[in-house]
XYZ file of C-alpha atoms in Angstrom:
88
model
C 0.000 0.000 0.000
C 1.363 2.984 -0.847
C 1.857 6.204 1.167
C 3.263 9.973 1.632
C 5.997 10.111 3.737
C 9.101 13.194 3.952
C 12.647 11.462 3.983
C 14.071 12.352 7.285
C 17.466 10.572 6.655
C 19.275 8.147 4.356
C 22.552 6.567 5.470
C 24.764 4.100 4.126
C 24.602 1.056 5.711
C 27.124 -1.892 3.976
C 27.696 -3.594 0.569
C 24.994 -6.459 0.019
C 26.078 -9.214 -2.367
C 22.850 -10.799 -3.780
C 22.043 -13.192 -6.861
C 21.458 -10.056 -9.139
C 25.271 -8.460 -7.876
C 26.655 -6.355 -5.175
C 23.879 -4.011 -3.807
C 24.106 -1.158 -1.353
C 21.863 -1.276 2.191
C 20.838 2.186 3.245
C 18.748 3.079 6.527
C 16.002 5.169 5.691
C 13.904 6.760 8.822
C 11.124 8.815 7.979
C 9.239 11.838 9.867
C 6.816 10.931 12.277
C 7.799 6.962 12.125
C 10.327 5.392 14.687
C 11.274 2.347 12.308
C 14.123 2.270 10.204
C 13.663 1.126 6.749
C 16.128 -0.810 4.783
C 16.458 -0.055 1.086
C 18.544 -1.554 -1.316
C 20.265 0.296 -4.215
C 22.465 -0.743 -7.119
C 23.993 2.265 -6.774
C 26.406 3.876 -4.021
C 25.320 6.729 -3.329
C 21.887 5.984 -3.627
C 19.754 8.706 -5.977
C 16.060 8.195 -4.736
C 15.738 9.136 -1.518
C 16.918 12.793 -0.996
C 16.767 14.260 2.734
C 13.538 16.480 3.135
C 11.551 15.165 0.024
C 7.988 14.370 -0.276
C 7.574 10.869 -1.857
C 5.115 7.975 -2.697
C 6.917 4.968 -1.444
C 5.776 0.890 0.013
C 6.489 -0.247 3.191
C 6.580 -3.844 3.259
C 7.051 -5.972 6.326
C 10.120 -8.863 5.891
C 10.475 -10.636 9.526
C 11.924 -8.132 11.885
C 12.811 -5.672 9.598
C 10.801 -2.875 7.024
C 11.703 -2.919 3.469
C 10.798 0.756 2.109
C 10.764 1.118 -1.797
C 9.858 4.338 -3.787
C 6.462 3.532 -5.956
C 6.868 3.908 -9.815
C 5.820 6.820 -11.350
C 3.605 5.251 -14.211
C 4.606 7.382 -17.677
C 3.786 4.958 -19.718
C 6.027 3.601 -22.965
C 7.774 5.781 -25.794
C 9.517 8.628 -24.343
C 10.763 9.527 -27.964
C 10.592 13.286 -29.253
C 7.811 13.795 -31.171
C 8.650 16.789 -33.065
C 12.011 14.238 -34.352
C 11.261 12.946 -38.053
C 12.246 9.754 -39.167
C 13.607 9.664 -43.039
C 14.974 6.753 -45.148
């Protein structure tokens, strides 16, 4: 389910090697919540979770800890310029 929440920190945690590569853990704590959320990134630093920001994001309960992922922003397929002609 997603929700609103304003990034109150985002801190490097450790290297994470998984089946898709090495990863990067981040604690992620969020204003008004006492939980830290874990969030992994495939990129050190990580880009999506900027301190003070307004976001969309999931919370998802794994065991003891709370996964927190930013929800997708749907845009759709294409992306090309429109106004860019295409000539044989």
């Amino acid at each position: 389910m997603a929700q609103k929440v304003k990034v109150a920190s985002a801190v490097f945690k450790r290297e994470v090697n998984t089946k898709n590569g090495l990863m990067y853990s981040y604690d992620i704590k969020v204003d008004g919540d006492d939980k830290t959320y874990q969030y992994l990134a495939k990129t050190n630093p990580q880009t999506k979770f900027s301190v003070g920001a307004e976001m969309d994001v999931e919370l998802v309960q794994n065991g003891n800890y709370w996964n927190i992922k930013p929800v997708q922003q749907s845009g759709g397929f294409g992306g090309g310029n429109p106004q860019r002609l295409e000539t044989d």
